[in-house]
Structure formats: structure tokens, C-alpha cells
């Protein structure tokens, strides 16, 4: 009998230093996944952590990891050619077919850009499948900006607003993402969806601001990781009331997510 908790070793193909605290690892894989899913990534005898897919292609996936603890500290010591241990994919995904042929708004804060990056890259490569895409990305400062090449590429096909919390830098607005939501022309959309990903407090206030701008709850989608450990609904660490985030999430419609966000 296979052990569903047993990870497999995968070779690291490339490592990109996005910032001092975030690296993107491109890993050779033999599995398929969907936009928004996550893997449990581990180092033997150290531990494991849930990490969202930030990009995918033929036989490879990318994971953008923030250095925040003993597991990620060890991962950051790895080099191309080394093996990293993974199991997955887990969770649900963004309902891509529901977005096709409509307007889409994506609002991400900080490392929240990572879980939506693969979806953004998909629609960048298949822009004919979507009516329009508006993308707001907010970062703390210029030293925390992720995926700079992608951000520049997205400008050529999407309506983009990039913002830093307090400082004015060329190519960026100033202020939290909530301060720029009123610039989205929701009144001109026939049918649309909004994706919000970031820290819980950011998603909470972004959703409230969207509601103030006439967006109904059923048009809002969020994604969040909450203490996901086993990934298969057995350990209960991610359970909120009767909801297992690792099974029913990490992507939720706001009609349900409003009762789950911390």
C-alpha cells in the first residue's frame, strides 16, 4: 500500500533570487497541477511547508518561497541539481473556465502575487480567452517587488497598477491596493470576476472596498493558506468550523470565505 504522506525527490533546475527573502525554485516534475493548487515541500528530518505553485510548464513547476523558518532556511541552502522533496498537488484551483470570455480583475498583495502568477501567465499567453484583465499588485517597498520581468510583460497586455505602500518610485503608484480599487471600471463590465490574494487583513479590507464599489460577493474569489499541514484533511490543523481549508480550498468564493478569513 502506498503511503500518501510519503514525499518524492525532485531535481531543482534553477533558482532565481527574487528578493533577499524570496527565492523562486524551478523543479523538474512528473505530475500535473492546476492554477491555485499547492504542494507540501519538505527537507527530510527538518519538516515540510505548504507552498503554492507560482508557474508551470512542460515537466517543470516553480515555487516562490519566503525565508521564514527552519524548513525554508534549509531549502534556501539548496542549489540547482540538488533534490527537494514534495508531495501533491493538493487543494482546489481557480475556476479558469468561469473566467474565460469575461473581464477579470486580480488584486494581490506582497507574496500573494505568487499564487496568482501562473494564472496571470496563462492569460498572458492566451489573451484571446479573456475580455480584459486588470491587475493591481501592491508591495511594501521597492526591495520587496517580486517577478519584475513578469510585471513588465504584463503591462503590455493587461491594465496594470503597481503600488508601493509609502514611497514613490518610477513605475509604481503610492498607497495600499485598496486605495486604487476605485480606478477599476466595474461599471463598464458586462460580466466579470475578481481574485484577491494576500495577507488575511489585506484580503478582508480589499473585499470590503470591492463591495463599496458595487462588486457583489459572488464575483469575488480569494485564496489563502491557513495552517495546512497534512494536505488531505486528516490532521485538522487547517479546520475552520466545519471547513478543511486544504480540501475545500485554498480557493474560495467570498460568499463562503467571508466567514473563514481571520
PDB file of C-alpha atoms in Angstrom, residues 14-261:
ATOM      1  CA  UNK A  14      17.067  26.698 -11.431  1.00  0.00           C
ATOM      2  CA  UNK A  15      16.897  29.153  -8.533  1.00  0.00           C
ATOM      3  CA  UNK A  16      16.020  32.830  -9.008  1.00  0.00           C
ATOM      4  CA  UNK A  17      16.717  35.281  -6.177  1.00  0.00           C
ATOM      5  CA  UNK A  18      13.620  37.493  -6.362  1.00  0.00           C
ATOM      6  CA  UNK A  19      14.454  39.449  -3.177  1.00  0.00           C
ATOM      7  CA  UNK A  20      16.616  38.910  -0.105  1.00  0.00           C
ATOM      8  CA  UNK A  21      13.805  36.859   1.440  1.00  0.00           C
ATOM      9  CA  UNK A  22      12.082  35.233  -1.554  1.00  0.00           C
ATOM     10  CA  UNK A  23      13.591  32.754  -3.986  1.00  0.00           C
ATOM     11  CA  UNK A  24      11.858  31.013  -6.877  1.00  0.00           C
ATOM     12  CA  UNK A  25      12.749  27.348  -7.334  1.00  0.00           C
ATOM     13  CA  UNK A  26      12.125  25.704 -10.720  1.00  0.00           C
ATOM     14  CA  UNK A  27      11.699  21.972 -10.161  1.00  0.00           C
ATOM     15  CA  UNK A  28      11.577  19.108 -12.650  1.00  0.00           C
ATOM     16  CA  UNK A  29       8.286  17.242 -12.142  1.00  0.00           C
ATOM     17  CA  UNK A  30       6.350  14.268 -13.490  1.00  0.00           C
ATOM     18  CA  UNK A  31       2.918  15.377 -12.229  1.00  0.00           C
ATOM     19  CA  UNK A  32       0.276  17.814 -13.439  1.00  0.00           C
ATOM     20  CA  UNK A  33      -1.458  20.535 -11.453  1.00  0.00           C
ATOM     21  CA  UNK A  34      -3.945  23.367 -11.869  1.00  0.00           C
ATOM     22  CA  UNK A  35      -3.622  27.087 -11.195  1.00  0.00           C
ATOM     23  CA  UNK A  36      -4.011  27.768  -7.476  1.00  0.00           C
ATOM     24  CA  UNK A  37      -3.063  24.356  -6.105  1.00  0.00           C
ATOM     25  CA  UNK A  38      -0.219  23.763  -3.661  1.00  0.00           C
ATOM     26  CA  UNK A  39       2.391  21.169  -2.731  1.00  0.00           C
ATOM     27  CA  UNK A  40       3.856  20.137   0.581  1.00  0.00           C
ATOM     28  CA  UNK A  41       7.591  20.774   0.175  1.00  0.00           C
ATOM     29  CA  UNK A  42       9.996  19.229   2.643  1.00  0.00           C
ATOM     30  CA  UNK A  43      13.532  18.536   3.761  1.00  0.00           C
ATOM     31  CA  UNK A  44      13.951  15.100   5.414  1.00  0.00           C
ATOM     32  CA  UNK A  45      14.331  15.260   9.212  1.00  0.00           C
ATOM     33  CA  UNK A  46      13.628  19.010   9.159  1.00  0.00           C
ATOM     34  CA  UNK A  47       9.958  19.405   8.231  1.00  0.00           C
ATOM     35  CA  UNK A  48       7.614  20.474   5.458  1.00  0.00           C
ATOM     36  CA  UNK A  49       5.606  23.510   4.437  1.00  0.00           C
ATOM     37  CA  UNK A  50       2.696  24.187   2.048  1.00  0.00           C
ATOM     38  CA  UNK A  51       3.845  26.185  -0.980  1.00  0.00           C
ATOM     39  CA  UNK A  52       1.655  27.397  -3.838  1.00  0.00           C
ATOM     40  CA  UNK A  53       2.641  26.855  -7.455  1.00  0.00           C
ATOM     41  CA  UNK A  54       3.844  30.162  -8.925  1.00  0.00           C
ATOM     42  CA  UNK A  55       4.363  28.940 -12.512  1.00  0.00           C
ATOM     43  CA  UNK A  56       4.218  25.720 -14.510  1.00  0.00           C
ATOM     44  CA  UNK A  57       5.245  24.356 -17.863  1.00  0.00           C
ATOM     45  CA  UNK A  58       6.167  21.129 -19.612  1.00  0.00           C
ATOM     46  CA  UNK A  59       7.686  18.884 -16.938  1.00  0.00           C
ATOM     47  CA  UNK A  60       8.508  21.743 -14.561  1.00  0.00           C
ATOM     48  CA  UNK A  61       6.900  23.870 -11.884  1.00  0.00           C
ATOM     49  CA  UNK A  62       8.045  26.907  -9.957  1.00  0.00           C
ATOM     50  CA  UNK A  63       7.598  27.601  -6.270  1.00  0.00           C
ATOM     51  CA  UNK A  64       8.330  31.027  -4.821  1.00  0.00           C
ATOM     52  CA  UNK A  65       9.356  30.545  -1.216  1.00  0.00           C
ATOM     53  CA  UNK A  66       9.801  33.101   1.549  1.00  0.00           C
ATOM     54  CA  UNK A  67      12.522  32.504   4.120  1.00  0.00           C
ATOM     55  CA  UNK A  68      10.572  32.452   7.374  1.00  0.00           C
ATOM     56  CA  UNK A  69      11.598  29.408   9.424  1.00  0.00           C
ATOM     57  CA  UNK A  70      13.689  26.270   9.806  1.00  0.00           C
ATOM     58  CA  UNK A  71      12.240  24.452   6.784  1.00  0.00           C
ATOM     59  CA  UNK A  72      12.611  27.363   4.397  1.00  0.00           C
ATOM     60  CA  UNK A  73      16.043  28.190   5.836  1.00  0.00           C
ATOM     61  CA  UNK A  74      17.204  24.716   4.829  1.00  0.00           C
ATOM     62  CA  UNK A  75      15.560  24.959   1.402  1.00  0.00           C
ATOM     63  CA  UNK A  76      17.486  28.176   0.762  1.00  0.00           C
ATOM     64  CA  UNK A  77      20.735  26.248   1.245  1.00  0.00           C
ATOM     65  CA  UNK A  78      19.954  24.075  -1.788  1.00  0.00           C
ATOM     66  CA  UNK A  79      21.456  24.585  -5.238  1.00  0.00           C
ATOM     67  CA  UNK A  80      20.465  23.666  -8.811  1.00  0.00           C
ATOM     68  CA  UNK A  81      20.939  19.921  -9.257  1.00  0.00           C
ATOM     69  CA  UNK A  82      20.020  19.174  -5.640  1.00  0.00           C
ATOM     70  CA  UNK A  83      16.860  17.253  -4.799  1.00  0.00           C
ATOM     71  CA  UNK A  84      13.875  18.730  -2.984  1.00  0.00           C
ATOM     72  CA  UNK A  85      11.107  16.564  -1.572  1.00  0.00           C
ATOM     73  CA  UNK A  86       7.460  17.189  -2.490  1.00  0.00           C
ATOM     74  CA  UNK A  87       4.038  15.632  -2.326  1.00  0.00           C
ATOM     75  CA  UNK A  88       0.907  16.887  -4.037  1.00  0.00           C
ATOM     76  CA  UNK A  89      -0.731  18.690  -5.700  1.00  0.00           C
ATOM     77  CA  UNK A  90      -3.383  19.430  -3.104  1.00  0.00           C
ATOM     78  CA  UNK A  91      -6.452  21.589  -2.809  1.00  0.00           C
ATOM     79  CA  UNK A  92      -8.773  23.044  -5.393  1.00  0.00           C
ATOM     80  CA  UNK A  93      -7.917  25.597  -8.065  1.00  0.00           C
ATOM     81  CA  UNK A  94      -9.091  28.841  -9.600  1.00  0.00           C
ATOM     82  CA  UNK A  95     -12.167  28.172 -11.802  1.00  0.00           C
ATOM     83  CA  UNK A  96     -10.431  29.201 -15.022  1.00  0.00           C
ATOM     84  CA  UNK A  97     -13.331  28.209 -17.276  1.00  0.00           C
ATOM     85  CA  UNK A  98     -15.605  30.537 -15.308  1.00  0.00           C
ATOM     86  CA  UNK A  99     -13.258  33.435 -16.083  1.00  0.00           C
ATOM     87  CA  UNK A 100     -12.956  32.824 -19.820  1.00  0.00           C
ATOM     88  CA  UNK A 101     -14.733  35.236 -22.139  1.00  0.00           C
ATOM     89  CA  UNK A 102     -15.272  37.727 -19.292  1.00  0.00           C
ATOM     90  CA  UNK A 103     -13.458  40.608 -17.644  1.00  0.00           C
ATOM     91  CA  UNK A 104     -11.130  39.617 -14.816  1.00  0.00           C
ATOM     92  CA  UNK A 105      -9.675  41.717 -12.022  1.00  0.00           C
ATOM     93  CA  UNK A 106      -6.730  40.364  -9.999  1.00  0.00           C
ATOM     94  CA  UNK A 107      -5.631  42.131  -6.819  1.00  0.00           C
ATOM     95  CA  UNK A 108      -2.579  40.778  -4.996  1.00  0.00           C
ATOM     96  CA  UNK A 109      -0.503  41.973  -2.086  1.00  0.00           C
ATOM     97  CA  UNK A 110       3.145  41.063  -1.486  1.00  0.00           C
ATOM     98  CA  UNK A 111       3.773  37.329  -1.662  1.00  0.00           C
ATOM     99  CA  UNK A 112       0.115  36.982  -2.660  1.00  0.00           C
ATOM    100  CA  UNK A 113       1.325  37.591  -6.208  1.00  0.00           C
ATOM    101  CA  UNK A 114       2.866  34.100  -6.181  1.00  0.00           C
ATOM    102  CA  UNK A 115      -0.369  32.016  -6.112  1.00  0.00           C
ATOM    103  CA  UNK A 116      -1.893  34.060  -8.982  1.00  0.00           C
ATOM    104  CA  UNK A 117       1.250  34.265 -11.120  1.00  0.00           C
ATOM    105  CA  UNK A 118       0.648  31.012 -13.028  1.00  0.00           C
ATOM    106  CA  UNK A 119      -2.918  32.118 -13.830  1.00  0.00           C
ATOM    107  CA  UNK A 120      -1.703  35.535 -14.980  1.00  0.00           C
ATOM    108  CA  UNK A 121       0.936  33.912 -17.184  1.00  0.00           C
ATOM    109  CA  UNK A 122      -1.719  31.611 -18.657  1.00  0.00           C
ATOM    110  CA  UNK A 123      -3.927  34.532 -19.677  1.00  0.00           C
ATOM    111  CA  UNK A 124      -0.880  36.461 -20.883  1.00  0.00           C
ATOM    112  CA  UNK A 125      -0.125  33.581 -23.268  1.00  0.00           C
ATOM    113  CA  UNK A 126      -3.835  33.099 -24.126  1.00  0.00           C
ATOM    114  CA  UNK A 127      -5.146  36.660 -24.028  1.00  0.00           C
ATOM    115  CA  UNK A 128      -7.815  35.858 -26.605  1.00  0.00           C
ATOM    116  CA  UNK A 129      -9.580  33.753 -23.981  1.00  0.00           C
ATOM    117  CA  UNK A 130     -10.394  36.742 -21.784  1.00  0.00           C
ATOM    118  CA  UNK A 131     -12.195  40.003 -22.466  1.00  0.00           C
ATOM    119  CA  UNK A 132      -9.882  42.143 -20.338  1.00  0.00           C
ATOM    120  CA  UNK A 133      -7.639  41.762 -17.326  1.00  0.00           C
ATOM    121  CA  UNK A 134      -6.978  44.426 -14.708  1.00  0.00           C
ATOM    122  CA  UNK A 135      -4.130  43.663 -12.319  1.00  0.00           C
ATOM    123  CA  UNK A 136      -3.334  45.560  -9.106  1.00  0.00           C
ATOM    124  CA  UNK A 137      -0.178  44.426  -7.284  1.00  0.00           C
ATOM    125  CA  UNK A 138       0.971  46.022  -4.047  1.00  0.00           C
ATOM    126  CA  UNK A 139       4.340  45.702  -2.326  1.00  0.00           C
ATOM    127  CA  UNK A 140       5.820  47.122   0.870  1.00  0.00           C
ATOM    128  CA  UNK A 141       8.759  48.827  -0.881  1.00  0.00           C
ATOM    129  CA  UNK A 142      10.960  48.522  -3.968  1.00  0.00           C
ATOM    130  CA  UNK A 143      13.110  45.873  -2.294  1.00  0.00           C
ATOM    131  CA  UNK A 144      10.142  43.527  -1.896  1.00  0.00           C
ATOM    132  CA  UNK A 145       8.929  43.573  -5.514  1.00  0.00           C
ATOM    133  CA  UNK A 146       8.563  40.074  -6.971  1.00  0.00           C
ATOM    134  CA  UNK A 147       8.707  38.875 -10.588  1.00  0.00           C
ATOM    135  CA  UNK A 148       9.958  42.135 -12.098  1.00  0.00           C
ATOM    136  CA  UNK A 149      10.243  40.719 -15.627  1.00  0.00           C
ATOM    137  CA  UNK A 150       6.704  39.348 -15.472  1.00  0.00           C
ATOM    138  CA  UNK A 151       5.353  42.649 -14.162  1.00  0.00           C
ATOM    139  CA  UNK A 152       6.881  44.449 -17.128  1.00  0.00           C
ATOM    140  CA  UNK A 153       5.474  41.875 -19.553  1.00  0.00           C
ATOM    141  CA  UNK A 154       2.002  42.075 -18.027  1.00  0.00           C
ATOM    142  CA  UNK A 155       1.931  45.808 -18.759  1.00  0.00           C
ATOM    143  CA  UNK A 156       1.885  45.047 -22.482  1.00  0.00           C
ATOM    144  CA  UNK A 157      -1.393  43.085 -22.397  1.00  0.00           C
ATOM    145  CA  UNK A 158      -3.111  43.855 -19.095  1.00  0.00           C
ATOM    146  CA  UNK A 159      -4.331  47.038 -17.440  1.00  0.00           C
ATOM    147  CA  UNK A 160      -1.865  47.227 -14.555  1.00  0.00           C
ATOM    148  CA  UNK A 161      -1.454  49.254 -11.391  1.00  0.00           C
ATOM    149  CA  UNK A 162       1.670  48.540  -9.333  1.00  0.00           C
ATOM    150  CA  UNK A 163       1.921  50.279  -5.995  1.00  0.00           C
ATOM    151  CA  UNK A 164       4.270  50.610  -3.023  1.00  0.00           C
ATOM    152  CA  UNK A 165       2.920  51.266   0.450  1.00  0.00           C
ATOM    153  CA  UNK A 166       4.547  54.647   1.093  1.00  0.00           C
ATOM    154  CA  UNK A 167       7.339  55.598  -1.314  1.00  0.00           C
ATOM    155  CA  UNK A 168       7.022  56.931  -4.866  1.00  0.00           C
ATOM    156  CA  UNK A 169       9.265  55.040  -7.271  1.00  0.00           C
ATOM    157  CA  UNK A 170       9.257  55.191 -11.060  1.00  0.00           C
ATOM    158  CA  UNK A 171       6.703  52.726 -12.434  1.00  0.00           C
ATOM    159  CA  UNK A 172       4.798  52.470  -9.149  1.00  0.00           C
ATOM    160  CA  UNK A 173       1.918  54.308  -7.547  1.00  0.00           C
ATOM    161  CA  UNK A 174       1.824  55.013  -3.799  1.00  0.00           C
ATOM    162  CA  UNK A 175      -0.590  53.519  -1.291  1.00  0.00           C
ATOM    163  CA  UNK A 176      -2.260  50.267  -0.367  1.00  0.00           C
ATOM    164  CA  UNK A 177      -4.068  48.300  -3.061  1.00  0.00           C
ATOM    165  CA  UNK A 178      -7.412  49.313  -1.538  1.00  0.00           C
ATOM    166  CA  UNK A 179      -6.694  52.925  -2.481  1.00  0.00           C
ATOM    167  CA  UNK A 180      -6.629  52.045  -6.189  1.00  0.00           C
ATOM    168  CA  UNK A 181      -9.717  49.844  -6.491  1.00  0.00           C
ATOM    169  CA  UNK A 182     -11.879  52.829  -7.471  1.00  0.00           C
ATOM    170  CA  UNK A 183      -9.797  53.106 -10.670  1.00  0.00           C
ATOM    171  CA  UNK A 184     -11.193  49.800 -11.976  1.00  0.00           C
ATOM    172  CA  UNK A 185     -14.102  50.488 -14.414  1.00  0.00           C
ATOM    173  CA  UNK A 186     -16.536  47.965 -12.926  1.00  0.00           C
ATOM    174  CA  UNK A 187     -19.492  49.833 -14.452  1.00  0.00           C
ATOM    175  CA  UNK A 188     -18.184  49.082 -17.945  1.00  0.00           C
ATOM    176  CA  UNK A 189     -18.060  45.300 -17.392  1.00  0.00           C
ATOM    177  CA  UNK A 190     -20.894  43.064 -18.585  1.00  0.00           C
ATOM    178  CA  UNK A 191     -19.732  40.033 -16.627  1.00  0.00           C
ATOM    179  CA  UNK A 192     -16.616  39.756 -14.519  1.00  0.00           C
ATOM    180  CA  UNK A 193     -14.799  38.133 -11.616  1.00  0.00           C
ATOM    181  CA  UNK A 194     -12.344  39.461  -9.046  1.00  0.00           C
ATOM    182  CA  UNK A 195      -9.482  37.477  -7.483  1.00  0.00           C
ATOM    183  CA  UNK A 196      -7.943  38.700  -4.225  1.00  0.00           C
ATOM    184  CA  UNK A 197      -4.822  37.119  -2.716  1.00  0.00           C
ATOM    185  CA  UNK A 198      -2.602  38.390   0.068  1.00  0.00           C
ATOM    186  CA  UNK A 199      -2.346  38.522   3.855  1.00  0.00           C
ATOM    187  CA  UNK A 200      -5.701  37.937   5.613  1.00  0.00           C
ATOM    188  CA  UNK A 201      -6.061  41.568   6.709  1.00  0.00           C
ATOM    189  CA  UNK A 202      -5.370  42.736   3.146  1.00  0.00           C
ATOM    190  CA  UNK A 203      -7.983  40.366   1.705  1.00  0.00           C
ATOM    191  CA  UNK A 204     -10.520  41.425   4.336  1.00  0.00           C
ATOM    192  CA  UNK A 205     -10.264  45.150   3.625  1.00  0.00           C
ATOM    193  CA  UNK A 206      -9.890  44.647  -0.138  1.00  0.00           C
ATOM    194  CA  UNK A 207     -13.143  42.683  -0.190  1.00  0.00           C
ATOM    195  CA  UNK A 208     -14.887  45.416   1.804  1.00  0.00           C
ATOM    196  CA  UNK A 209     -13.618  48.043  -0.623  1.00  0.00           C
ATOM    197  CA  UNK A 210     -14.812  45.975  -3.572  1.00  0.00           C
ATOM    198  CA  UNK A 211     -18.262  45.743  -2.029  1.00  0.00           C
ATOM    199  CA  UNK A 212     -18.270  49.538  -1.610  1.00  0.00           C
ATOM    200  CA  UNK A 213     -17.544  49.803  -5.337  1.00  0.00           C
ATOM    201  CA  UNK A 214     -20.571  47.713  -6.251  1.00  0.00           C
ATOM    202  CA  UNK A 215     -18.956  44.300  -6.605  1.00  0.00           C
ATOM    203  CA  UNK A 216     -21.241  41.551  -5.343  1.00  0.00           C
ATOM    204  CA  UNK A 217     -19.907  38.840  -3.022  1.00  0.00           C
ATOM    205  CA  UNK A 218     -20.379  36.032  -5.558  1.00  0.00           C
ATOM    206  CA  UNK A 219     -17.967  37.723  -8.008  1.00  0.00           C
ATOM    207  CA  UNK A 220     -15.066  37.714  -5.519  1.00  0.00           C
ATOM    208  CA  UNK A 221     -12.602  34.821  -5.179  1.00  0.00           C
ATOM    209  CA  UNK A 222      -9.848  34.554  -2.576  1.00  0.00           C
ATOM    210  CA  UNK A 223      -7.033  32.116  -1.901  1.00  0.00           C
ATOM    211  CA  UNK A 224      -5.360  31.603   1.447  1.00  0.00           C
ATOM    212  CA  UNK A 225      -3.192  29.131   3.277  1.00  0.00           C
ATOM    213  CA  UNK A 226      -4.156  28.524   6.880  1.00  0.00           C
ATOM    214  CA  UNK A 227      -2.016  26.140   8.928  1.00  0.00           C
ATOM    215  CA  UNK A 228      -2.218  23.485   6.211  1.00  0.00           C
ATOM    216  CA  UNK A 229      -0.184  20.520   7.397  1.00  0.00           C
ATOM    217  CA  UNK A 230      -1.239  17.106   6.099  1.00  0.00           C
ATOM    218  CA  UNK A 231      -2.907  18.420   2.924  1.00  0.00           C
ATOM    219  CA  UNK A 232      -5.562  15.684   2.926  1.00  0.00           C
ATOM    220  CA  UNK A 233      -7.957  16.688   5.698  1.00  0.00           C
ATOM    221  CA  UNK A 234      -6.678  14.293   8.358  1.00  0.00           C
ATOM    222  CA  UNK A 235      -4.767  16.389  10.890  1.00  0.00           C
ATOM    223  CA  UNK A 236      -7.353  19.138  11.365  1.00  0.00           C
ATOM    224  CA  UNK A 237      -4.859  21.986  11.726  1.00  0.00           C
ATOM    225  CA  UNK A 238      -6.473  23.990   8.925  1.00  0.00           C
ATOM    226  CA  UNK A 239     -10.053  23.341  10.005  1.00  0.00           C
ATOM    227  CA  UNK A 240     -12.283  26.394  10.464  1.00  0.00           C
ATOM    228  CA  UNK A 241     -15.673  25.422  11.879  1.00  0.00           C
ATOM    229  CA  UNK A 242     -16.561  22.502   9.575  1.00  0.00           C
ATOM    230  CA  UNK A 243     -14.333  23.553   6.672  1.00  0.00           C
ATOM    231  CA  UNK A 244     -10.982  21.931   5.893  1.00  0.00           C
ATOM    232  CA  UNK A 245      -9.036  24.606   4.018  1.00  0.00           C
ATOM    233  CA  UNK A 246      -6.654  22.067   2.468  1.00  0.00           C
ATOM    234  CA  UNK A 247      -9.553  20.136   0.923  1.00  0.00           C
ATOM    235  CA  UNK A 248     -12.198  22.749   0.109  1.00  0.00           C
ATOM    236  CA  UNK A 249      -9.626  25.486  -0.538  1.00  0.00           C
ATOM    237  CA  UNK A 250      -7.281  27.178  -0.786  1.00  0.00           C
ATOM    238  CA  UNK A 251      -9.528  28.945  -3.338  1.00  0.00           C
ATOM    239  CA  UNK A 252     -12.896  30.075  -2.017  1.00  0.00           C
ATOM    240  CA  UNK A 253     -15.714  32.205  -3.301  1.00  0.00           C
ATOM    241  CA  UNK A 254     -16.186  35.150  -0.964  1.00  0.00           C
ATOM    242  CA  UNK A 255     -19.724  34.057  -0.135  1.00  0.00           C
ATOM    243  CA  UNK A 256     -18.029  31.369   1.960  1.00  0.00           C
ATOM    244  CA  UNK A 257     -14.642  32.941   2.572  1.00  0.00           C
ATOM    245  CA  UNK A 258     -16.132  35.905   4.455  1.00  0.00           C
ATOM    246  CA  UNK A 259     -16.820  33.539   7.365  1.00  0.00           C
ATOM    247  CA  UNK A 260     -13.381  31.897   7.182  1.00  0.00           C
ATOM    248  CA  UNK A 261     -10.914  34.799   6.999  1.00  0.00           C
TER     249      UNK A 261
END
